């Protein structure tokens, strides 16, 4: 009995040890469960906080008064990888294609050009927003293959990026080259070339030959531009070269404008700049080289002439003026010779081609609308008479003639899609559309100027509208429903000079000759593709007119 308590104590001790062991085996799982539960609560708290914060931001952005930005509608029909590039085919008229898309998607929509996004504007309200309100934002130009290869690596101010160089060149062209005083000093050139061309036309008429007026306008406008820019004339008596060389130069300029209107792979996908799939870049380099050789020869002659005493100020052409300016000016970015050649080529092409385009369409419209032609000639008989020639000073009195030019430019703007621009920074349009930096801007002037809300019977040729309901509209780009020469910082600086040539040429032609169609059929009004909206050459015979 003395050993029994000892045995009981031993058994109790063993039982106690067993119980303690069982308890210790439960501690770790219990601690793990408590830890996991805490972690889950922490995770749920974080997620709930993020969701609540996200909901608050979403609610704040999309429910505060008006300031909610949204994306511009994207046009359908984009293909994988290339986007809407298939719309830019050589046989398609882009301004008409985009105009039809505007009827479907609205006055503002976007398209994809390879890896780039472009904003297409087709109403005067949206044009005002982009070209006036947000003018500085959209003052840049995208760098494309043509502007580099044909535009002297962006030295041609019309295609230069927005910045100090462009601002300096814009100032030089506006103040020094296209001032009213400079344009007046060159009046004798316009009068001389027009007089020579009229005599040549008279000789053709007396021989009973049908005249291709498009060719006549082309030779005249090119001679005027050549003389004002470089002191040359390439057609007619006392030409600086033979007919073969003149035609070659004319073709080079047409090639330049055509190549500027095509799209190459690198324009859509910069990473493919090494691949010249169709050969456009090779053609650009060849055309640029030939034009550079020609301009280099002119520049050399001008420098030599200057070293020998130069010309009187009244006789200086644009290249003379540029030589003088660049000798004293500090224009950074390019050497003086490159700037001179690039600027003169810009002026030469812009001055001759857009003028040719406008005159060709104007005469074609008059031939198809004989009642308008008759009224224009009656106005000339009243204000000029038959005993003298038309002078530039007469134009201000020829209101109906001015209306004819305006209506021509409304129906057939020389550049239907105003020079493509690029957004320099993010911006938000008044409609709430968010436009990211780098977005390209395409303003469809052709579509805007045929908006039936503004222009009743928009496809009809009615010069009278500019004498009545639209008599206060001018060419300066302030009326966004009529922008044949653009608006804002990037508008055409040579507008005044170009209009003088157009008005005096058409007035003189109608004053000196009776013009008629070669047959009873209407003149074909087919347009051609390219940078400028030149009347198609495919049916050129129908644009011939006996004078």
C-alpha positions in Angstrom: 0.0 0.0 0.0 3.0 2.3 0.5 3.9 2.0 -3.2 0.4 2.6 -4.5 0.5 6.4 -4.1 3.8 6.4 -5.9 2.3 4.4 -8.8 -0.7 6.8 -9.0 1.5 9.8 -9.0 3.5 8.2 -11.8 0.3 7.5 -13.8 -1.0 11.0 -13.3 2.3 12.5 -14.4 2.2 10.4 -17.6 -1.3 11.5 -18.3 -0.4 15.1 -17.7 2.5 14.8 -20.1 0.3 13.3 -22.7 -2.3 16.1 -22.4 0.4 18.8 -22.6 1.8 17.1 -25.7 -1.6 17.1 -27.4 -2.1 20.8 -26.5 1.3 21.7 -28.0 0.5 19.9 -31.2 -2.6 22.1 -31.7 -0.8 25.4 -31.2 1.0 25.7 -34.6 -2.1 25.0 -36.8 -4.1 27.5 -34.7 -1.4 30.2 -35.0 -1.3 29.6 -38.8 -5.1 29.9 -39.1 -5.0 33.2 -37.1 -2.2 34.5 -39.4 -4.0 33.6 -42.6 -7.2 35.2 -41.4 -5.4 38.4 -40.6 -3.7 38.4 -44.0 -7.1 37.9 -45.8 -8.6 40.7 -43.8 -5.7 43.0 -44.8 -6.0 42.0 -48.5 -9.8 42.6 -48.5 -9.2 46.0 -46.9 -6.7 47.0 -49.6 -8.9 45.8 -52.4 -11.9 47.6 -51.0 -9.9 50.8 -50.6 -8.6 50.6 -54.2 -12.1 49.9 -55.5 -13.6 52.7 -53.5 -10.9 55.1 -54.6 -11.3 54.0 -58.3 -15.1 54.5 -58.1 -14.6 57.9 -56.5 -12.2 59.0 -59.3 -14.5 57.6 -62.0 -17.5 59.3 -60.5 -15.7 62.6 -60.1 -14.3 62.6 -63.7 -17.5 61.6 -65.4 -20.0 63.6 -63.3 -18.3 66.9 -62.8 -19.8 69.7 -65.0 -18.7 69.3 -68.7 -15.0 68.6 -68.2 -15.0 64.9 -69.0 -12.8 64.2 -72.0 -13.7 61.4 -74.4 -12.2 59.8 -77.5 -13.1 61.0 -81.0 -15.2 58.4 -82.8 -13.0 56.1 -85.0 -14.2 55.4 -88.5 -15.0 51.8 -89.3 -13.5 49.9 -92.1 -9.9 49.8 -90.8 -7.9 46.8 -91.9 -5.5 44.9 -89.6 -2.1 46.5 -89.4 -2.6 49.1 -92.2 -5.7 50.7 -90.7 -7.3 53.0 -93.3 -4.3 53.1 -95.6 -6.4 51.4 -98.3 -8.3 54.7 -98.7 -5.2 56.4 -99.9 -4.9 54.6 -103.3 -3.6 56.5 -106.2 -6.9 56.3 -108.1 -9.1 57.4 -105.2 -9.8 61.1 -104.4 -9.1 61.3 -100.7 -11.2 64.4 -100.1 -14.3 62.8 -101.6 -13.7 59.5 -99.7 -13.3 61.3 -96.4 -16.3 63.5 -97.2 -18.5 60.4 -97.6 -17.1 59.1 -94.3 -18.0 62.4 -92.6 -21.6 61.8 -93.7 -21.5 58.5 -91.8 -19.3 59.3 -88.8 -19.8 63.0 -88.2 -17.8 66.2 -88.6 -14.9 64.8 -86.4 -13.6 61.3 -86.6 -10.3 59.5 -86.5 -8.7 57.1 -88.9 -5.6 55.0 -88.6 -2.7 55.5 -91.0 -0.6 52.5 -90.2 0.8 53.2 -86.7 -0.5 56.8 -86.6 -3.9 58.2 -85.7 -5.3 61.1 -87.7 -8.2 63.4 -86.7 -10.4 64.3 -89.8 -12.3 67.6 -89.5 -15.2 68.3 -91.9 -17.2 71.2 -90.5 -16.4 74.9 -90.1 -17.1 74.7 -86.3 -14.5 72.0 -85.7 -12.1 73.8 -88.1 -12.4 76.9 -86.0 -11.6 74.9 -82.9 -8.5 73.4 -84.4 -7.2 76.2 -86.6 -8.1 79.2 -84.4 -8.8 78.2 -80.8 -6.1 75.5 -80.7 -4.0 77.0 -83.5 -0.6 76.8 -81.6 -1.2 73.2 -80.6 -1.8 72.2 -84.2 1.0 74.3 -85.8 3.4 71.5 -86.1 4.0 69.3 -89.2 4.5 65.6 -89.1 7.9 64.5 -90.6 7.2 62.3 -93.7 9.5 60.9 -96.3 8.5 63.6 -98.9 9.3 66.5 -96.6 12.7 65.1 -95.9 13.7 63.9 -99.4 12.0 66.6 -101.5 11.9 69.4 -99.0 15.6 69.7 -98.3 15.3 67.7 -95.1 12.6 70.1 -93.7 14.4 73.3 -94.8 11.5 74.1 -97.1 9.4 76.3 -94.7 6.1 75.1 -95.9 6.9 71.6 -94.5 9.2 72.6 -91.6 8.5 71.6 -88.0 7.1 74.4 -85.8 9.9 76.2 -84.0 12.4 79.0 -84.2 13.5 78.2 -87.8 9.9 78.1 -89.1 9.0 81.3 -87.3 12.0 83.1 -88.7 11.3 81.9 -92.3 7.7 82.8 -92.0 8.7 86.3 -91.0 11.1 86.7 -93.9 8.6 85.5 -96.5 5.8 87.6 -95.1 7.7 90.8 -94.6 10.4 90.7 -97.3 9.0 88.6 -100.1 5.2 89.0 -100.0 4.8 92.5 -98.7 2.4 94.7 -100.7 5.4 96.9 -101.7 7.4 94.0 -103.1 4.3 92.6 -104.9 3.7 96.0 -106.5 7.4 96.3 -107.6 7.0 93.0 -109.5 3.8 94.1 -111.3 5.8 94.8 -114.5 6.7 91.1 -114.7 3.1 90.0 -114.4 2.0 92.5 -117.1 4.9 91.5 -119.4 4.3 87.8 -119.2 0.6 88.1 -119.6 1.0 90.4 -122.6 3.4 87.9 -124.3 1.0 85.0 -123.6 -2.0 86.8 -125.0 -0.1 87.6 -128.2 0.9 83.9 -128.5 -2.7 82.9 -128.0 -3.9 85.4 -130.6 -1.5 83.9 -133.1 -2.8 80.4 -132.4 -6.4 81.7 -132.8 -5.7 83.4 -136.1 -4.4 80.0 -137.4 -7.7 78.4 -136.5 -6.1 75.9 -134.0 -7.8 74.5 -130.9 -5.9 75.7 -127.9 -5.3 73.5 -124.8 -6.0 76.2 -122.3 -4.6 74.1 -119.4 -1.2 74.0 -121.2 -1.5 77.8 -121.9 -2.3 78.5 -118.3 0.6 76.2 -117.2 3.2 77.9 -119.3 2.0 81.4 -118.4 1.9 80.8 -114.6 5.2 79.0 -114.6 6.9 81.9 -116.6 5.4 84.4 -114.1 6.7 82.4 -111.1 10.1 81.7 -112.7 10.7 85.4 -113.4 9.6 86.6 -110.0 11.6 83.9 -108.2 14.7 83.4 -110.3 14.6 85.9 -113.1 14.0 83.2 -115.7 11.4 82.4 -118.4 11.2 79.0 -119.9 8.5 79.3 -122.5 7.9 81.6 -125.5 10.2 84.2 -127.0 13.5 84.9 -125.3 13.2 81.8 -123.2 16.3 80.8 -121.2 16.3 77.3 -122.6 14.8 75.2 -125.4 11.4 73.6 -125.4 12.7 70.2 -124.4 14.5 71.6 -121.3 11.4 73.7 -120.4 9.1 70.7 -120.6 11.6 68.6 -118.5 11.6 71.3 -115.8 7.8 71.5 -115.9 7.6 67.7 -115.6 10.0 67.8 -112.6 7.7 70.2 -110.8 4.6 68.1 -111.6 6.5 65.0 -110.3 7.4 66.9 -107.2 3.7 67.6 -106.5 2.6 64.1 -107.4 5.2 62.5 -105.1 4.2 64.8 -102.2 0.7 63.4 -102.5 1.7 59.7 -102.2 2.1 57.6 -99.1 5.2 55.5 -98.5 5.7 52.8 -96.0 7.8 54.8 -93.6 5.0 57.4 -93.4 2.8 54.8 -91.8 5.4 52.6 -90.1 8.6 54.5 -89.3 10.4 51.3 -88.4 10.1 50.3 -92.1 12.0 53.3 -93.3 14.7 51.0 -94.8 12.1 49.4 -97.1 11.2 51.3 -100.3 8.6 48.8 -101.5 7.1 50.7 -104.5 10.1 52.8 -105.3 8.6 56.2 -104.3 11.6 57.2 -102.2 13.9 56.5 -105.0 11.8 58.7 -107.3 11.8 61.4 -104.7 15.6 61.4 -104.4 16.0 61.5 -108.2 13.5 64.4 -108.5 15.1 66.3 -105.6 18.6 65.9 -107.1 17.6 67.3 -110.5 15.7 70.2 -109.0 18.6 70.9 -106.7 21.1 71.0 -109.6 18.8 73.5 -111.4 18.4 75.8 -108.4 22.1 75.5 -107.7 22.8 76.9 -111.1 20.4 79.8 -110.6 21.9 80.6 -107.2 25.4 80.6 -108.6 24.4 83.0 -111.3 22.7 85.3 -108.8 25.8 85.3 -106.6 28.1 86.1 -109.5 25.8 88.9 -110.6 25.8 90.3 -107.1 29.6 90.3 -107.0 29.6 92.4 -110.2 27.4 95.0 -108.7 24.0 93.4 -108.6 20.6 94.7 -109.8 18.7 97.7 -108.8 16.3 97.1 -106.0 13.3 97.4 -108.3 14.7 94.7 -110.5 15.6 92.1 -107.8 13.8 88.8 -107.9 13.1 86.7 -104.8 16.4 84.8 -105.0 18.3 88.1 -105.1 16.3 89.2 -102.0 17.1 86.0 -100.2 20.8 86.3 -101.0 20.9 89.7 -99.4 18.8 88.7 -96.4 20.7 85.5 -95.6 24.1 87.3 -95.8 23.0 89.4 -92.8 20.4 87.2 -91.0 21.3 84.6 -88.4 18.9 81.7 -89.3 20.0 78.6 -87.4 19.5 75.1 -88.6 20.6 75.1 -92.2 23.3 76.8 -94.3 22.3 79.9 -96.3 22.4 78.2 -99.8 20.1 75.4 -98.6 17.7 77.8 -97.1 17.7 79.9 -100.3 17.1 77.0 -102.7 14.5 75.4 -100.4 12.6 78.7 -100.1 12.7 79.5 -103.8 11.5 76.1 -104.7 8.7 76.4 -102.2 7.6 79.7 -103.7 8.0 78.5 -107.3 5.8 75.4 -106.8 3.2 77.1 -104.6 2.9 80.1 -106.9 2.6 78.3 -110.3 0.7 75.2 -109.5 -2.1 76.5 -107.4 -2.7 79.4 -109.8 -2.8 76.9 -112.7 -5.3 74.8 -110.9 -7.6 77.7 -110.1 -7.6 79.2 -113.6 -8.2 75.8 -115.2 -11.3 75.1 -113.1 -12.6 78.7 -113.4 -12.5 78.6 -117.2 -14.0 75.1 -117.3 -16.9 76.3 -115.0 -17.5 79.3 -117.2 -17.6 77.2 -120.4 -20.2 75.0 -118.8 -22.2 78.0 -117.5 -22.5 80.4 -120.4 -24.8 82.8 -118.6 -22.1 83.4 -116.0 -19.5 83.9 -118.8 -21.7 86.4 -120.5 -22.3 88.4 -117.3 -18.5 88.5 -116.6 -17.8 89.9 -120.1 -20.5 92.4 -119.8 -19.0 93.6 -116.5 -15.6 94.0 -118.3 -17.2 96.0 -121.1 -18.8 98.4 -118.5 -15.7 99.0 -116.3 -12.9 98.6 -118.8 -14.3 99.2 -122.2 -12.8 98.1 -125.5 -10.2 100.8 -126.1 -7.6 99.7 -123.5 -6.3 96.6 -121.7 -7.3 95.4 -118.3 -5.1 96.6 -115.5 -4.6 95.2 -112.0 -6.1 98.4 -110.6 -9.4 97.5 -112.4 -9.9 94.3 -110.4 -11.4 96.1 -107.4 -14.3 97.3 -109.6 -15.0 93.8 -111.1 -17.1 92.4 -108.3 -18.7 89.7 -110.4 -15.3 88.5 -111.6 -14.1 88.3 -108.0 -17.3 86.3 -107.1 -16.5 83.9 -109.9 -13.0 83.3 -108.5 -14.4 82.8 -105.0 -17.0 80.3 -106.2 -14.4 78.4 -108.2 -12.2 78.2 -105.1 -15.2 77.1 -103.0 -16.0 74.2 -105.4 -12.5 73.2 -106.3 -10.0 74.4 -103.6 -6.4 73.9 -104.9 -5.5 71.8 -101.9 -8.7 70.0 -100.8 -7.1 68.5 -97.7 -5.4 71.4 -96.0 -1.7 70.5 -95.3 -1.6 67.8 -92.7 -0.6 69.1 -89.2 0.3 67.4 -85.9 -0.7 68.1 -82.3 2.4 69.2 -80.3 0.8 68.4 -77.0 -2.4 66.9 -75.5 -5.4 69.0 -75.8 -9.2 68.8 -75.3 -11.6 70.3 -77.9 -14.8 72.1 -76.8 -16.8 69.0 -77.7 -15.0 67.2 -74.9 -12.8 65.2 -77.3 -9.3 64.4 -75.9 -6.6 64.7 -78.6 -3.3 63.1 -77.6 0.0 64.7 -78.6 1.2 63.4 -82.0 -2.3 63.0 -83.5 -2.3 64.2 -87.1 -4.9 66.7 -88.3 -6.6 66.6 -91.7 -9.0 69.4 -92.4 -11.2 68.6 -95.4 -11.7 72.1 -96.9 -13.5 70.6 -99.9 -16.2 69.1 -97.6 -16.5 72.2 -95.4 -17.0 74.4 -98.5 -19.9 72.1 -99.7 -21.7 72.1 -96.4 -25.4 72.6 -97.3 -26.1 74.2 -93.9 -23.9 77.1 -95.1 -24.1 76.9 -98.9 -27.5 76.2 -100.3 -27.3 74.0 -103.4 -23.6 73.4 -102.5 -22.7 71.6 -105.8 -24.0 74.3 -108.1 -21.9 77.0 -109.6 -23.5 80.2 -108.3 -21.1 83.2 -108.1 -24.0 85.4 -107.0 -23.9 83.9 -103.5 -20.8 86.0 -102.9 -22.6 89.2 -103.9 -25.6 88.6 -101.6 -25.7 86.3 -98.5 -21.9 85.7 -98.5 -20.7 89.0 -99.7 -18.6 89.7 -96.6 -16.5 86.5 -96.8 -12.9 87.0 -97.9 -9.9 84.8 -98.6 -8.0 85.5 -95.4 -9.1 82.4 -93.4 -11.2 84.3 -90.8 -14.4 82.8 -92.2 -13.9 79.1 -91.5 -16.7 78.1 -93.9 -14.4 79.3 -96.7 -10.7 78.3 -96.3 -9.2 77.5 -99.8 -5.9 78.8 -98.5 -6.0 77.6 -95.0 -6.2 79.5 -91.7 -4.1 80.4 -88.7 -0.3 80.3 -88.5 0.1 77.8 -91.3 -2.1 79.6 -93.8 -0.7 80.4 -97.3 1.7 83.4 -97.1 1.6 84.0 -100.8 -2.2 84.4 -100.9 -2.2 88.0 -102.1 0.3 87.5 -104.9 -1.5 84.4 -106.2 -4.9 86.1 -106.3 -3.5 89.0 -108.2 -2.2 86.6 -110.9 -5.5 84.7 -111.0 -7.7 87.8 -111.3 -5.7 89.7 -113.9 -5.2 86.6 -116.0 -8.8 85.6 -116.2 -10.0 89.1 -116.7 -7.6 89.7 -119.5 -8.5 86.5 -121.2 -12.2 87.2 -121.1 -11.7 90.8 -122.2 -9.6 89.9 -125.2 -11.3 86.8 -126.6 -14.6 85.0 -127.0 -14.1 81.5 -125.6 -16.1 78.5 -126.4 -16.2 74.7 -125.9 -14.8 72.6 -128.8 -18.1 70.7 -129.0 -21.7 70.8 -127.7 -20.7 68.6 -124.8 -19.9 70.0 -121.4 -16.3 70.3 -120.4 -15.3 67.2 -118.4 -14.9 68.1 -114.7 -13.0 65.0 -113.6 -10.5 65.7 -110.8 -7.0 64.1 -110.5 -5.3 62.7 -107.4 -2.2 64.3 -105.9 -1.2 67.1 -103.5 -3.2 69.7 -105.6 -6.6 69.3 -107.1 -5.6 69.7 -110.8 -8.2 69.0 -113.4 -7.6 65.5 -114.8 -5.4 65.1 -117.9 -7.2 61.9 -118.7 -9.8 63.8 -120.7 -7.8 66.8 -121.6 -9.3 67.2 -125.1 -12.5 68.3 -123.5 -10.7 71.2 -121.8 -9.5 72.6 -125.1 -11.2 75.8 -126.0 -11.0 78.0 -129.1 -10.3 81.6 -128.2 
